[in-house]
Amino acid sequence: MSGHRPFSDLMKDWSPERRARSDARQAELAAEMVSLEQLREGLGISQEELANVLDVQQPAISKLVRRPDMKVSTLRELIAAMGGELHLTATFADRSVEIDNFRPAAA
């Protein structure tokens, strides 16, 4: 990957104030994070109920919500089955941008 630099190289010239803002925002985002399993439990949805909505067996749900990586389409379907809507947002030091490449196709 020629031409690419590690993020740490980009940060080395940041002012102490900018680093502090970045660290604070990172801490805010970390506090908002939950796993898919915690989200499912917090919504009061059982694995069996979710399996019924997605038309899969319960063990598949157990594996799915614990996966460290999955397709965006799979995540969108899982979130929709829990009654939500998936939005992907890229967050930078000075702004956040919603990525629209991954919206579901129009019916």
XYZ file of N, CA, C and O in Angstrom:
428
model
N 0.831 -1.178 0.000
C 0.000 0.000 0.000
C 0.877 1.244 0.000
O 1.012 1.919 1.005
N 1.458 1.556 -1.098
C 2.318 2.730 -1.152
C 1.494 3.998 -0.995
O 0.353 4.078 -1.417
N 2.110 4.999 -0.376
C 1.419 6.263 -0.179
C 0.589 6.325 1.088
O 0.059 7.368 1.430
N 0.462 5.224 1.803
C -0.322 5.211 3.036
C 0.604 5.382 4.222
O 1.718 4.889 4.236
N 0.100 6.119 5.219
C 0.870 6.320 6.442
C 0.033 5.903 7.627
O -1.190 6.008 7.599
N 0.665 5.448 8.686
C -0.093 5.125 9.894
C -0.735 6.389 10.474
O -0.207 7.491 10.335
N -1.873 6.213 11.121
C -2.571 7.340 11.727
C -1.681 8.047 12.748
O -1.735 9.265 12.880
N -0.848 7.291 13.431
C 0.046 7.904 14.425
C 0.970 8.936 13.774
O 1.319 9.944 14.397
N 1.354 8.723 12.514
C 2.172 9.712 11.810
C 1.396 11.002 11.581
O 1.941 12.097 11.646
N 0.120 10.883 11.300
C -0.709 12.063 11.075
C -0.913 12.851 12.363
O -1.005 14.076 12.348
N -0.962 12.140 13.485
C -1.224 12.781 14.773
C 0.002 13.469 15.367
O -0.136 14.309 16.254
N 1.194 13.144 14.907
C 2.396 13.640 15.570
C 2.528 15.159 15.544
O 3.144 15.741 16.428
N 1.924 15.828 14.581
C 1.998 17.287 14.505
C 0.787 17.986 15.130
O 0.676 19.200 15.044
N -0.115 17.222 15.749
C -1.300 17.821 16.369
C -0.901 18.607 17.612
O -0.013 18.221 18.363
N -1.610 19.677 17.835
C -1.391 20.479 19.047
C -1.911 19.700 20.254
O -2.744 18.795 20.103
N -1.459 20.042 21.459
C -1.990 19.388 22.663
C -3.500 19.554 22.788
O -4.195 18.639 23.229
N -4.023 20.691 22.358
C -5.471 20.923 22.424
C -6.218 19.973 21.497
O -7.261 19.416 21.854
N -5.695 19.807 20.289
C -6.349 18.905 19.340
C -6.291 17.465 19.834
O -7.248 16.719 19.723
N -5.156 17.064 20.398
C -5.050 15.710 20.962
C -6.055 15.516 22.096
O -6.689 14.473 22.193
N -6.190 16.537 22.938
C -7.137 16.449 24.058
C -8.565 16.319 23.538
O -9.356 15.524 24.061
N -8.928 17.101 22.504
C -10.274 16.995 21.919
C -10.498 15.600 21.335
O -11.552 15.004 21.510
N -9.487 15.086 20.653
C -9.593 13.758 20.056
C -9.738 12.684 21.134
O -10.582 11.786 21.022
N -8.944 12.790 22.184
C -9.027 11.818 23.286
C -10.387 11.876 23.975
O -10.965 10.846 24.324
N -10.907 13.092 24.156
C -12.212 13.247 24.804
C -13.310 12.627 23.943
O -14.191 11.939 24.455
N -13.256 12.869 22.644
C -14.276 12.306 21.745
C -14.174 10.786 21.709
O -15.190 10.092 21.704
N -12.972 10.265 21.715
C -12.778 8.815 21.736
C -13.387 8.217 22.995
O -14.040 7.173 22.957
N -13.208 8.884 24.129
C -13.783 8.407 25.386
C -15.309 8.457 25.337
O -15.985 7.543 25.822
N -15.873 9.515 24.741
C -17.329 9.610 24.588
C -17.864 8.446 23.757
O -18.869 7.825 24.112
N -17.212 8.182 22.645
C -17.657 7.101 21.768
C -17.536 5.744 22.453
O -18.418 4.899 22.315
N -16.468 5.538 23.196
C -16.290 4.266 23.894
C -17.392 4.053 24.920
O -17.869 2.933 25.121
N -17.834 5.126 25.572
C -18.900 5.018 26.578
C -20.230 4.648 25.945
O -21.095 4.066 26.598
N -20.418 4.990 24.666
C -21.662 4.699 23.963
C -21.690 3.293 23.363
O -22.734 2.840 22.929
N -20.559 2.621 23.320
C -20.471 1.333 22.636
C -21.095 0.209 23.437
O -20.934 0.135 24.652
N -21.810 -0.643 22.735
C -22.318 -1.879 23.311
C -22.136 -2.975 22.274
O -22.063 -2.707 21.081
N -22.064 -4.191 22.737
C -21.987 -5.309 21.805
C -23.379 -5.597 21.260
O -24.389 -5.159 21.821
N -23.452 -6.345 20.188
C -24.751 -6.740 19.640
C -25.524 -7.587 20.647
O -26.747 -7.477 20.746
N -24.816 -8.403 21.401
C -25.480 -9.221 22.422
C -26.070 -8.330 23.516
O -27.199 -8.533 23.957
N -25.312 -7.319 23.951
C -25.818 -6.393 24.961
C -27.004 -5.599 24.418
O -27.973 -5.349 25.142
N -26.947 -5.229 23.148
C -28.057 -4.518 22.529
C -29.303 -5.388 22.505
O -30.390 -4.947 22.894
N -29.147 -6.636 22.080
C -30.282 -7.574 22.028
C -30.901 -7.730 23.411
O -32.112 -7.614 23.578
N -30.054 -7.945 24.409
C -30.541 -8.114 25.777
C -31.205 -6.840 26.288
O -32.257 -6.888 26.927
N -30.598 -5.698 25.996
C -31.150 -4.429 26.443
C -32.513 -4.124 25.838
O -33.340 -3.442 26.445
N -32.743 -4.627 24.637
C -34.041 -4.447 23.985
C -35.068 -5.476 24.459
O -36.233 -5.406 24.082
N -34.615 -6.422 25.267
C -35.519 -7.440 25.787
C -35.945 -8.459 24.743
O -37.036 -9.022 24.834
N -35.076 -8.708 23.770
C -35.377 -9.667 22.710
C -34.582 -10.941 22.971
O -33.362 -10.888 23.146
N -35.263 -12.065 23.000
C -34.558 -13.330 23.219
C -33.899 -13.791 21.921
O -34.281 -13.371 20.822
N -32.915 -14.657 22.060
C -32.284 -15.234 20.876
C -33.309 -16.011 20.050
O -33.267 -15.985 18.823
N -34.233 -16.668 20.723
C -35.268 -17.434 20.019
C -36.160 -16.510 19.196
O -36.498 -16.822 18.041
N -36.556 -15.379 19.782
C -37.399 -14.426 19.051
C -36.674 -13.877 17.823
O -37.243 -13.796 16.734
N -35.414 -13.540 17.997
C -34.626 -13.026 16.897
C -34.445 -14.085 15.810
O -34.532 -13.792 14.612
N -34.240 -15.323 16.232
C -34.099 -16.424 15.281
C -35.372 -16.589 14.455
O -35.306 -16.822 13.237
N -36.522 -16.453 15.093
C -37.793 -16.568 14.374
C -37.945 -15.474 13.326
O -38.384 -15.736 12.205
N -37.569 -14.240 13.683
C -37.685 -13.126 12.743
C -36.758 -13.335 11.551
O -37.130 -13.072 10.407
N -35.549 -13.811 11.815
C -34.561 -13.997 10.750
C -34.674 -15.357 10.056
O -33.930 -15.628 9.123
N -35.595 -16.203 10.541
C -35.817 -17.527 9.970
C -34.541 -18.383 9.989
O -34.128 -18.953 8.980
N -33.906 -18.398 11.175
C -32.725 -19.241 11.404
C -32.909 -19.949 12.740
O -33.849 -19.668 13.482
N -32.015 -20.852 13.059
C -32.048 -21.546 14.340
C -31.385 -20.673 15.418
O -30.503 -19.867 15.127
N -31.785 -20.868 16.667
C -31.256 -20.079 17.782
C -29.732 -20.130 17.883
O -29.104 -19.089 18.117
N -29.077 -21.295 17.686
C -27.609 -21.290 17.776
C -26.940 -20.358 16.757
O -25.877 -19.808 17.021
N -27.595 -20.140 15.615
C -27.038 -19.225 14.621
C -27.030 -17.793 15.150
O -26.095 -17.028 14.881
N -28.042 -17.439 15.922
C -28.097 -16.102 16.524
C -26.996 -15.951 17.556
O -26.303 -14.932 17.610
N -26.813 -16.965 18.364
C -25.761 -16.936 19.381
C -24.400 -16.675 18.741
O -23.622 -15.851 19.227
N -24.121 -17.339 17.635
C -22.846 -17.151 16.936
C -22.787 -15.781 16.268
O -21.764 -15.104 16.315
N -23.902 -15.376 15.666
C -23.931 -14.140 14.910
C -23.653 -12.920 15.777
O -22.850 -12.058 15.410
N -24.298 -12.824 16.927
C -24.136 -11.625 17.765
C -22.779 -11.557 18.449
O -22.429 -10.530 19.022
N -22.016 -12.613 18.379
C -20.677 -12.625 18.986
C -19.557 -12.519 17.956
O -18.390 -12.490 18.317
N -19.915 -12.466 16.669
C -18.900 -12.397 15.618
C -18.136 -11.083 15.688
O -18.726 -10.021 15.856
N -16.822 -11.132 15.511
C -16.045 -9.901 15.523
C -16.102 -9.154 14.189
O -15.703 -7.994 14.108
N -16.598 -9.816 13.142
C -16.606 -9.214 11.813
C -17.762 -9.799 11.022
O -18.061 -10.988 11.144
N -18.440 -8.976 10.244
C -19.525 -9.477 9.399
C -19.769 -8.490 8.276
O -19.295 -7.353 8.328
N -20.519 -8.919 7.277
C -20.881 -8.043 6.170
C -21.827 -6.958 6.675
O -22.621 -7.188 7.591
N -21.766 -5.806 6.055
C -22.660 -4.709 6.415
C -24.107 -5.135 6.196
O -24.982 -4.817 7.004
N -24.379 -5.880 5.123
C -25.753 -6.320 4.842
C -26.274 -7.239 5.941
O -27.445 -7.153 6.326
N -25.419 -8.085 6.486
C -25.821 -8.969 7.575
C -26.123 -8.158 8.825
O -27.133 -8.390 9.503
N -25.275 -7.193 9.121
C -25.501 -6.334 10.280
C -26.791 -5.542 10.110
O -27.576 -5.407 11.049
N -27.046 -5.030 8.903
C -28.274 -4.282 8.643
C -29.494 -5.155 8.893
O -30.470 -4.734 9.519
N -29.467 -6.402 8.412
C -30.588 -7.320 8.623
C -30.791 -7.622 10.106
O -31.931 -7.682 10.585
N -29.702 -7.812 10.830
C -29.784 -8.098 12.261
C -30.388 -6.915 13.015
O -31.287 -7.090 13.844
N -29.912 -5.721 12.729
C -30.438 -4.522 13.386
C -31.913 -4.327 13.036
O -32.737 -4.016 13.904
N -32.268 -4.550 11.777
C -33.674 -4.423 11.356
C -34.544 -5.445 12.080
O -35.667 -5.134 12.492
N -34.029 -6.658 12.265
C -34.790 -7.702 12.961
C -35.024 -7.330 14.426
O -36.000 -7.774 15.030
N -34.156 -6.475 14.971
C -34.332 -6.005 16.350
C -35.179 -4.740 16.391
O -35.373 -4.152 17.453
N -35.660 -4.296 15.228
C -36.525 -3.132 15.179
C -35.809 -1.819 14.924
O -36.398 -0.754 15.073
N -34.545 -1.897 14.544
C -33.767 -0.680 14.329
C -33.426 -0.454 12.878
O -33.858 -1.182 11.985
N -32.632 0.561 12.657
C -32.175 0.930 11.333
C -30.687 1.232 11.438
O -30.266 1.965 12.342
N -29.892 0.680 10.547
C -28.446 0.858 10.598
C -28.032 2.094 9.812
O -28.461 2.295 8.682
N -27.215 2.925 10.447
C -26.597 4.077 9.794
C -25.104 3.974 10.057
O -24.690 3.760 11.198
N -24.291 4.140 9.028
C -22.843 4.119 9.196
C -22.325 5.548 9.127
O -22.595 6.272 8.169
N -21.591 5.919 10.159
C -21.071 7.272 10.259
C -19.570 7.226 10.476
O -19.093 6.509 11.359
N -18.852 7.975 9.660
C -17.408 8.134 9.850
C -17.205 9.391 10.688
O -17.712 10.463 10.339
N -16.482 9.263 11.794
C -16.277 10.385 12.706
C -14.826 10.838 12.641
O -13.909 10.034 12.812
N -14.653 12.118 12.387
C -13.334 12.720 12.315
C -13.221 13.752 13.438
O -14.196 14.037 14.124
N -12.054 14.319 13.591
C -11.850 15.280 14.679
C -12.786 16.476 14.559
O -13.270 16.995 15.560
N -13.068 16.900 13.341
C -13.856 18.118 13.164
C -15.253 17.907 12.607
O -16.007 18.866 12.441
N -15.617 16.661 12.301
C -16.961 16.428 11.747
C -17.278 14.947 11.682
O -16.410 14.097 11.805
N -18.542 14.669 11.465
C -19.024 13.312 11.244
C -19.756 13.300 9.914
O -20.447 14.261 9.574
N -19.603 12.209 9.171
C -20.209 12.088 7.858
C -20.898 10.735 7.762
O -20.293 9.709 8.051
N -22.174 10.744 7.370
C -22.884 9.479 7.179
C -22.511 8.910 5.814
O -22.524 9.609 4.810
N -22.178 7.628 5.804
C -21.798 6.936 4.575
C -23.058 6.313 3.993
O -23.742 5.535 4.658
N -23.362 6.633 2.729
C -24.617 6.150 2.164
C -24.458 4.984 1.210
O -25.448 4.483 0.676
N -23.250 4.483 1.002
C -23.043 3.346 0.105
C -23.779 2.091 0.557
O -24.045 1.210 -0.250
N -24.083 1.983 1.832
C -24.562 0.736 2.397
C -26.048 0.752 2.742
O -26.515 -0.105 3.455
N -26.768 1.738 2.237
C -28.210 1.748 2.483
C -28.851 0.591 1.739
O -28.377 0.193 0.674
N -29.951 0.067 2.289
C -30.616 -1.031 1.584
C -31.126 -0.577 0.224
O -31.486 0.595 0.052
N -31.135 -1.503 -0.711
C -31.641 -1.197 -2.038
C -33.127 -0.886 -1.971
O -33.853 -1.454 -1.150
N -33.585 0.010 -2.815
C -35.007 0.357 -2.844
C -35.818 -0.852 -3.279
O -35.406 -1.611 -4.145
N -36.986 -1.029 -2.645
C -37.819 -2.196 -2.938
C -38.472 -2.096 -4.287
O -38.697 -1.103 -4.843
